[in-house]
Short mmCIF file of C-alpha atoms in Angstrom, two decimals:
data_model
loop_
_atom_site.label_atom_id
_atom_site.label_comp_id
_atom_site.label_asym_id
_atom_site.label_seq_id
_atom_site.Cartn_x
_atom_site.Cartn_y
_atom_site.Cartn_z
CA UNK A 23 32.25 -8.84 -13.25
CA UNK A 24 30.75 -9.04 -9.76
CA UNK A 25 29.28 -12.40 -8.81
CA UNK A 26 26.00 -12.90 -6.97
CA UNK A 27 26.36 -13.02 -3.20
CA UNK A 28 24.33 -16.20 -3.10
CA UNK A 29 22.08 -18.23 -5.36
CA UNK A 30 18.86 -19.35 -3.69
CA UNK A 31 16.91 -22.19 -5.31
CA UNK A 32 13.14 -21.80 -4.89
CA UNK A 33 10.48 -24.54 -5.14
CA UNK A 34 9.50 -23.34 -8.63
CA UNK A 35 9.57 -20.37 -11.02
CA UNK A 36 9.01 -17.16 -9.04
CA UNK A 37 6.42 -14.87 -10.64
CA UNK A 38 6.57 -12.09 -8.03
CA UNK A 39 8.75 -11.25 -5.05
CA UNK A 40 8.76 -8.69 -2.24
CA UNK A 41 10.35 -8.07 1.17
CA UNK A 42 8.76 -6.55 4.26
CA UNK A 43 9.83 -2.95 4.99
CA UNK A 44 11.26 -4.02 8.35
CA UNK A 45 13.52 -6.52 6.55
CA UNK A 46 12.36 -9.57 8.52
CA UNK A 47 10.36 -11.49 5.93
CA UNK A 48 10.37 -12.29 2.21
CA UNK A 49 7.31 -13.22 0.15
CA UNK A 50 7.41 -15.03 -3.17
CA UNK A 51 4.70 -16.15 -5.56
CA UNK A 52 5.33 -19.64 -6.98
CA UNK A 53 2.49 -20.80 -9.26
CA UNK A 54 -0.72 -20.21 -7.26
CA UNK A 55 1.01 -20.40 -3.84
CA UNK A 56 2.49 -17.71 -1.60
CA UNK A 57 5.72 -18.64 0.18
CA UNK A 58 6.76 -16.77 3.35
CA UNK A 59 10.39 -16.95 4.53
CA UNK A 60 12.14 -15.53 7.57
CA UNK A 61 15.26 -13.70 6.38
CA UNK A 62 17.41 -14.22 9.49
CA UNK A 63 17.47 -18.04 9.32
CA UNK A 64 15.98 -18.92 5.92
CA UNK A 65 13.11 -20.93 7.43
CA UNK A 66 9.97 -21.35 5.36
CA UNK A 67 7.21 -20.20 7.74
CA UNK A 68 4.07 -20.64 5.65
CA UNK A 69 2.68 -21.70 2.28
CA UNK A 70 -0.63 -20.01 1.48
CA UNK A 71 -2.88 -21.61 -1.11
CA UNK A 72 -5.96 -19.41 -1.50
CA UNK A 73 -5.51 -18.32 -5.10
CA UNK A 74 -6.74 -20.48 -7.97
CA UNK A 75 -4.29 -19.33 -10.63
CA UNK A 76 -0.71 -18.02 -10.79
CA UNK A 77 0.33 -15.08 -8.59
CA UNK A 78 1.11 -11.84 -10.40
CA UNK A 79 1.96 -9.32 -7.63
CA UNK A 80 2.68 -9.00 -3.91
CA UNK A 81 3.19 -6.00 -1.62
CA UNK A 82 3.45 -5.18 2.11
CA UNK A 83 1.94 -2.30 4.05
CA UNK A 84 4.49 0.24 5.25
CA UNK A 85 4.43 -1.12 8.84
CA UNK A 86 4.79 -4.78 7.71
CA UNK A 87 1.58 -5.76 9.53
CA UNK A 88 -0.34 -6.80 6.40
CA UNK A 89 0.44 -7.90 2.87
CA UNK A 90 -1.60 -8.03 -0.33
CA UNK A 91 -1.57 -10.58 -3.13
CA UNK A 92 -3.02 -10.47 -6.64
CA UNK A 93 -3.32 -13.26 -9.19
CA UNK A 94 -4.68 -14.26 -12.57
CA UNK A 95 -7.86 -15.52 -10.88
CA UNK A 96 -9.05 -11.85 -10.68
CA UNK A 97 -8.78 -11.87 -6.87
CA UNK A 98 -6.81 -9.53 -4.61
CA UNK A 99 -6.37 -10.80 -1.05
CA UNK A 100 -5.39 -8.91 2.11
CA UNK A 101 -3.49 -10.97 4.70
CA UNK A 102 -2.77 -10.21 8.34
CA UNK A 103 0.85 -11.25 8.94
CA UNK A 104 0.12 -11.96 12.62
CA UNK A 105 -2.61 -14.47 11.74
CA UNK A 106 -0.40 -16.16 9.17
CA UNK A 107 2.50 -16.59 11.63
CA UNK A 108 0.28 -17.77 14.48
CA UNK A 109 -1.64 -20.37 12.47
CA UNK A 110 -1.16 -24.04 13.36
CA UNK A 111 0.84 -26.09 10.83
CA UNK A 112 -2.29 -28.09 9.92
CA UNK A 113 -4.43 -24.98 9.35
CA UNK A 114 -4.60 -22.66 6.38
CA UNK A 115 -5.13 -19.08 7.62
CA UNK A 116 -7.93 -17.05 6.07
CA UNK A 117 -7.23 -13.71 4.40
CA UNK A 118 -8.56 -10.60 6.09
CA UNK A 119 -10.34 -9.43 2.93
CA UNK A 120 -11.12 -10.96 -0.46
CA UNK A 121 -11.53 -8.34 -3.18
CA UNK A 122 -13.37 -9.86 -6.15
CA UNK A 123 -14.60 -6.80 -8.04
CA UNK A 124 -12.19 -7.25 -10.98
CA UNK A 125 -13.33 -9.35 -13.93
CA UNK A 126 -9.90 -10.10 -15.48
CA UNK A 127 -6.43 -10.93 -14.03
CA UNK A 128 -4.84 -8.55 -11.53
CA UNK A 129 -1.67 -7.04 -12.99
CA UNK A 130 -0.32 -4.78 -10.20
CA UNK A 131 -0.79 -3.72 -6.57
CA UNK A 132 0.23 -0.61 -4.68
CA UNK A 133 -0.18 0.17 -0.98
CA UNK A 134 -0.18 3.68 0.50
CA UNK A 135 0.92 4.83 3.93
CA UNK A 136 -0.89 4.26 7.21
CA UNK A 137 -0.29 0.61 8.08
CA UNK A 138 -3.63 -1.17 8.62
CA UNK A 139 -5.48 2.10 7.90
CA UNK A 140 -3.81 2.60 4.50
CA UNK A 141 -5.40 2.64 1.07
CA UNK A 142 -4.42 0.19 -1.66
CA UNK A 143 -4.71 0.39 -5.44
CA UNK A 144 -5.20 -2.54 -7.81
CA UNK A 145 -4.79 -2.66 -11.59
CA UNK A 146 -6.31 -5.20 -13.95
CA UNK A 147 -6.65 -6.23 -17.57
CA UNK A 148 -10.37 -5.42 -17.30
CA UNK A 149 -9.36 -1.78 -18.05
CA UNK A 150 -9.99 -0.59 -14.49
CA UNK A 151 -7.91 0.59 -11.56
CA UNK A 152 -9.54 0.45 -8.14
CA UNK A 153 -8.77 2.10 -4.80
CA UNK A 154 -9.58 0.20 -1.59
CA UNK A 155 -9.51 0.76 2.15
CA UNK A 156 -7.54 -1.96 3.93
CA UNK A 157 -9.15 -1.54 7.37
CA UNK A 158 -12.75 -2.04 6.20
CA UNK A 159 -12.19 -3.68 2.83
CA UNK A 160 -14.45 -1.09 1.18
CA UNK A 161 -14.11 -0.08 -2.46
CA UNK A 162 -13.45 3.68 -2.53
CA UNK A 163 -12.94 4.36 -6.24
CA UNK A 164 -13.12 2.54 -9.57
CA UNK A 165 -11.74 4.21 -12.70
CA UNK A 166 -12.50 2.80 -16.15
CA UNK A 167 -9.99 3.33 -18.99
CA UNK A 168 -10.08 2.46 -22.67
CA UNK A 169 -7.07 0.10 -22.41
CA UNK A 170 -5.96 -2.63 -20.03
CA UNK A 171 -3.95 -1.37 -17.03
CA UNK A 172 -0.59 -3.06 -16.37
CA UNK A 173 0.89 -0.91 -13.57
CA UNK A 174 -0.38 1.38 -10.81
CA UNK A 175 1.20 3.55 -8.12
CA UNK A 176 0.33 6.40 -5.75
CA UNK A 177 2.31 9.52 -4.97
CA UNK A 178 3.50 10.06 -1.40
CA UNK A 179 0.67 12.45 -0.49
CA UNK A 180 -1.89 10.20 -2.26
CA UNK A 181 -3.33 13.09 -4.26
CA UNK A 182 -2.80 11.26 -7.55
CA UNK A 183 -2.92 7.70 -8.84
CA UNK A 184 -0.78 6.85 -11.87
CA UNK A 185 -1.84 4.01 -14.16
CA UNK A 186 0.20 2.48 -16.99
CA UNK A 187 -1.69 1.11 -19.97
CA UNK A 188 -1.06 -1.65 -22.49
CA UNK A 189 -0.69 0.91 -25.29
CA UNK A 190 2.20 2.72 -23.56
CA UNK A 191 0.13 5.59 -22.14
CA UNK A 192 0.39 6.64 -18.49
CA UNK A 193 -2.73 8.18 -16.94
CA UNK A 194 -2.85 10.55 -13.96
CA UNK A 195 -6.03 10.24 -11.88
CA UNK A 196 -6.85 12.98 -9.35
CA UNK A 197 -8.05 11.36 -6.11
CA UNK A 198 -9.28 14.68 -4.69
CA UNK A 199 -11.36 15.70 -7.72
CA UNK A 200 -14.80 17.16 -7.10
CA UNK A 201 -17.54 15.95 -7.23
CA UNK A 202 -16.60 12.70 -5.52
CA UNK A 203 -17.70 9.66 -7.53
CA UNK A 204 -16.97 6.05 -6.71
CA UNK A 205 -17.30 4.97 -10.36
CA UNK A 206 -15.47 7.19 -12.79
CA UNK A 207 -14.54 6.98 -16.48
CA UNK A 208 -11.22 8.40 -17.64
CA UNK A 209 -11.94 10.05 -20.99
CA UNK A 210 -8.61 10.53 -22.74
CA UNK A 211 -9.86 13.19 -25.16
CA UNK A 212 -10.95 15.37 -22.24
CA UNK A 213 -7.92 14.62 -20.05
CA UNK A 214 -5.09 15.54 -22.43
CA UNK A 215 -3.23 17.35 -19.66
CA UNK A 216 -3.18 14.20 -17.52
CA UNK A 217 -1.63 11.68 -19.92
CA UNK A 218 2.09 10.87 -20.31
CA UNK A 219 2.82 9.86 -23.91
CA UNK A 220 6.14 8.45 -25.11
CA UNK A 221 6.30 4.67 -24.59
CA UNK A 222 5.63 2.53 -27.66
CA UNK A 223 4.63 -0.64 -25.80
CA UNK A 224 2.91 -1.64 -22.56
CA UNK A 225 4.05 0.03 -19.33
CA UNK A 226 5.19 -2.58 -16.79
CA UNK A 227 6.18 -0.52 -13.73
CA UNK A 228 5.74 2.93 -12.20
CA UNK A 229 7.43 4.76 -9.31
CA UNK A 230 7.07 8.30 -7.91
CA UNK A 231 9.87 10.24 -6.22
CA UNK A 232 9.51 11.14 -2.56
CA UNK A 233 8.94 14.84 -3.34
CA UNK A 234 6.17 13.99 -5.82
CA UNK A 235 7.81 15.80 -8.74
CA UNK A 236 9.22 12.89 -10.81
CA UNK A 237 7.70 9.73 -12.25
CA UNK A 238 9.76 6.72 -13.34
CA UNK A 239 8.28 4.25 -15.83
CA UNK A 240 9.50 1.03 -17.43
CA UNK A 241 8.09 -0.55 -20.57
CA UNK A 242 8.32 -3.49 -22.94
CA UNK A 243 9.68 -1.05 -25.53
CA UNK A 244 13.06 -1.62 -23.79
CA UNK A 245 13.25 1.85 -22.24
CA UNK A 246 12.96 3.44 -18.82
CA UNK A 247 11.71 7.02 -18.83
CA UNK A 248 11.90 9.76 -16.19
CA UNK A 249 9.02 12.26 -16.35
CA UNK A 250 8.31 15.65 -14.85
CA UNK A 251 4.84 15.23 -13.38
CA UNK A 252 3.86 18.89 -13.56
CA UNK A 253 4.65 19.39 -17.27
CA UNK A 254 4.27 15.73 -18.40
CA UNK A 255 7.59 16.08 -20.24
CA UNK A 256 10.11 13.22 -20.53
CA UNK A 257 13.35 14.35 -18.88
CA UNK A 258 15.49 11.29 -19.56
CA UNK A 259 15.31 8.03 -21.49
CA UNK A 260 17.44 5.00 -20.54
CA UNK A 261 17.68 2.22 -23.14
CA UNK A 262 17.95 -1.47 -22.27
CA UNK A 263 18.61 -4.62 -24.28
CA UNK A 264 15.26 -6.21 -23.53
CA UNK A 265 11.80 -5.54 -22.08
CA UNK A 266 11.94 -3.76 -18.71
CA UNK A 267 10.15 -5.81 -16.06
CA UNK A 268 10.73 -3.65 -12.97
CA UNK A 269 12.14 -0.25 -12.02
CA UNK A 270 11.63 1.94 -8.99
CA UNK A 271 13.02 5.01 -7.23
CA UNK A 272 14.69 4.36 -3.88
CA UNK A 273 16.62 6.48 -1.40
CA UNK A 274 20.31 5.59 -1.58
CA UNK A 275 21.70 4.23 1.73
CA UNK A 276 24.75 5.99 3.14
CA UNK A 277 27.03 2.95 2.84
CA UNK A 278 26.15 2.51 -0.84
CA UNK A 279 29.05 4.79 -1.80
CA UNK A 280 31.52 3.11 0.55
CA UNK A 281 33.65 0.70 -1.54
CA UNK A 282 34.48 -1.36 1.56
CA UNK A 283 30.89 -1.73 2.68
CA UNK A 284 29.72 -5.34 2.89
CA UNK A 285 26.74 -7.03 4.58
CA UNK A 286 27.62 -7.81 8.18
CA UNK A 287 25.38 -10.88 8.29
CA UNK A 288 25.47 -13.37 5.38
CA UNK A 289 22.08 -14.28 3.93
CA UNK A 290 21.23 -17.95 4.69
CA UNK A 291 19.76 -20.30 2.12
CA UNK A 292 15.97 -20.33 2.02
CA UNK A 293 14.28 -23.62 2.86
CA UNK A 294 12.25 -25.27 0.14
CA UNK A 295 10.04 -27.28 2.48
CA UNK A 296 7.69 -26.14 5.23
CA UNK A 297 9.30 -26.59 8.68
CA UNK A 298 12.20 -28.33 6.95
CA UNK A 299 15.61 -28.88 8.54
CA UNK A 300 17.80 -28.96 5.43
CA UNK A 301 19.19 -25.52 6.25
CA UNK A 302 20.72 -26.85 9.47
CA UNK A 303 22.26 -30.00 7.93
CA UNK A 304 25.36 -28.21 6.71
CA UNK A 305 28.51 -28.65 8.81
CA UNK A 306 29.11 -25.79 11.17
CA UNK A 307 25.58 -24.45 10.85
CA UNK A 308 24.36 -23.34 14.23
CA UNK A 309 21.37 -21.35 15.33
CA UNK A 310 18.16 -21.33 17.26
CA UNK A 311 14.79 -21.63 15.52
CA UNK A 312 11.98 -19.77 17.25
CA UNK A 313 8.53 -21.11 16.46
CA UNK A 314 5.73 -18.60 16.98
CA UNK A 315 3.02 -21.24 17.31
CA UNK A 316 0.41 -20.88 20.02
CA UNK A 317 1.25 -24.27 21.53
CA UNK A 318 4.84 -23.18 22.31
CA UNK A 319 4.21 -19.73 23.72
CA UNK A 320 4.88 -18.94 27.33
CA UNK A 321 2.18 -17.31 29.48
CA UNK A 322 1.71 -13.65 28.72
CA UNK A 323 1.27 -11.73 25.54
CA UNK A 324 3.87 -11.90 22.80
CA UNK A 325 4.89 -8.95 20.69
CA UNK A 326 2.66 -10.14 17.84
CA UNK A 327 -0.35 -10.47 20.16
CA UNK A 328 0.21 -6.95 21.47
CA UNK A 329 0.47 -5.65 17.91
CA UNK A 330 -2.76 -7.43 16.94
CA UNK A 331 -4.55 -6.00 19.99
CA UNK A 332 -3.33 -2.51 19.12
CA UNK A 333 -4.55 -2.83 15.51
CA UNK A 334 -7.96 -4.11 16.65
CA UNK A 335 -8.27 -1.11 18.97
CA UNK A 336 -7.40 1.18 16.08
CA UNK A 337 -10.11 -0.44 13.94
CA UNK A 338 -12.75 -0.20 16.68
CA UNK A 339 -11.86 3.42 17.43
CA UNK A 340 -12.09 4.32 13.78
CA UNK A 341 -15.45 2.53 13.40
CA UNK A 342 -16.81 4.37 16.44
CA UNK A 343 -15.63 7.64 14.95
CA UNK A 344 -17.37 6.86 11.67
CA UNK A 345 -20.63 5.91 13.41
CA UNK A 346 -20.55 8.84 15.82
CA UNK A 347 -19.44 11.49 13.35
CA UNK A 348 -22.98 12.82 12.72
CA UNK A 349 -23.87 12.98 16.40
CA UNK A 350 -20.53 14.60 17.26
CA UNK A 351 -21.02 17.15 14.48
CA UNK A 352 -24.50 18.06 15.77
CA UNK A 353 -23.17 18.61 19.30
CA UNK A 354 -20.27 20.68 18.01
CA UNK A 355 -22.60 22.88 15.92
CA UNK A 356 -24.88 23.53 18.90
CA UNK A 357 -21.88 24.44 21.08
CA UNK A 358 -20.62 26.86 18.44
CA UNK A 359 -24.07 28.44 18.06
CA UNK A 360 -24.24 28.97 21.82
CA UNK A 361 -20.78 30.53 21.83
CA UNK A 362 -21.73 32.88 19.00
CA UNK A 363 -24.86 33.91 20.92
CA UNK A 364 -22.78 34.70 24.02
CA UNK A 365 -20.29 36.73 21.99
CA UNK A 366 -23.11 38.73 20.40
CA UNK A 367 -24.53 39.50 23.85
CA UNK A 368 -21.09 40.60 25.12
CA UNK A 369 -20.61 42.77 22.03
CA UNK A 370 -24.02 44.41 22.55
CA UNK A 371 -23.27 45.12 26.23
CA UNK A 372 -19.90 46.67 25.26
CA UNK A 373 -21.61 48.82 22.61
CA UNK A 374 -24.28 50.05 25.07
CA UNK A 375 -21.66 50.82 27.70
CA UNK A 376 -19.51 52.76 25.21
CA UNK A 377 -22.55 54.66 23.97
CA UNK A 378 -23.52 55.73 27.48
CA UNK A 379 -19.96 56.93 28.21
CA UNK A 380 -19.68 58.91 24.97
CA UNK A 381 -23.15 60.50 25.16
CA UNK A 382 -22.98 61.30 28.86
CA UNK A 383 -23.25 65.14 29.23
CA UNK A 384 -20.20 66.87 30.71
CA UNK A 385 -20.64 68.45 34.14
#
């Protein structure tokens, strides 16, 4: 039986765990605190204490610029990774947004594509799933169900939101349904074609394939099911010896099927103390620790500062577009009306010219 590559002791029981898509950082929820580690050297970079109860879920945006946290205190927080890394050791960085519209503990988070302009979905025991905009922090959609929601995910094109309930049902919510309503009630008796039925206990995790045709679900009924989204039929059931806590679909890396493939860089032990040095006390341990604090930066902009400036420009450009949309639309309509008028005049001149040629008497 294969042994673990390495056992990493954390400061306490870990309730949720995630890694940044770029592979540089790892987040863990320990009680009501968020721990941020750097993967390359195992240094503990930050401990964030802005939740009042235990963490339940964590996730990164696809560009690793932001991360979201949800907890039993009914709050979902959006954090800017740049601000967290640049904060002084004595300061506690503030989250970018605090979403407090849920009335019961947050159970799951899901972030779409688009980096800082992405949309995020939250699920809660208050029987609602909500869709948010990360850039502005605005609530875009709130869907009320008749059961508590334990899991939520979006398909790749973000046309549908899938929500797993405490009774084992999985609900499919159309995000492009008309008319557009910010507050919506999912009525199961009217939405029979949008419910996956098969699990006998609460659904704990959901994942959609990259082509948007398959849905993977795990449940406390000790099974993992693979569904065809179009027909809502269960294609495969995989039994386990206990409640399923997590399952997801991932693209297999090329070296996964190479029996000789091994990690080229061993994973260091993660520090248990902020700015601790226990990781470098081992004999033969060598390395350079790079602190990203403002007091140690050389003149000129760092990569993180450039990234923050780029994101702020994206936000301002988007806000200007939103404010100027009506004025831009009015100008565009007037230009099109003028062009139509010119084309009508040209068409009339061509018609008159053709008429004169055709009706001209032969000599």
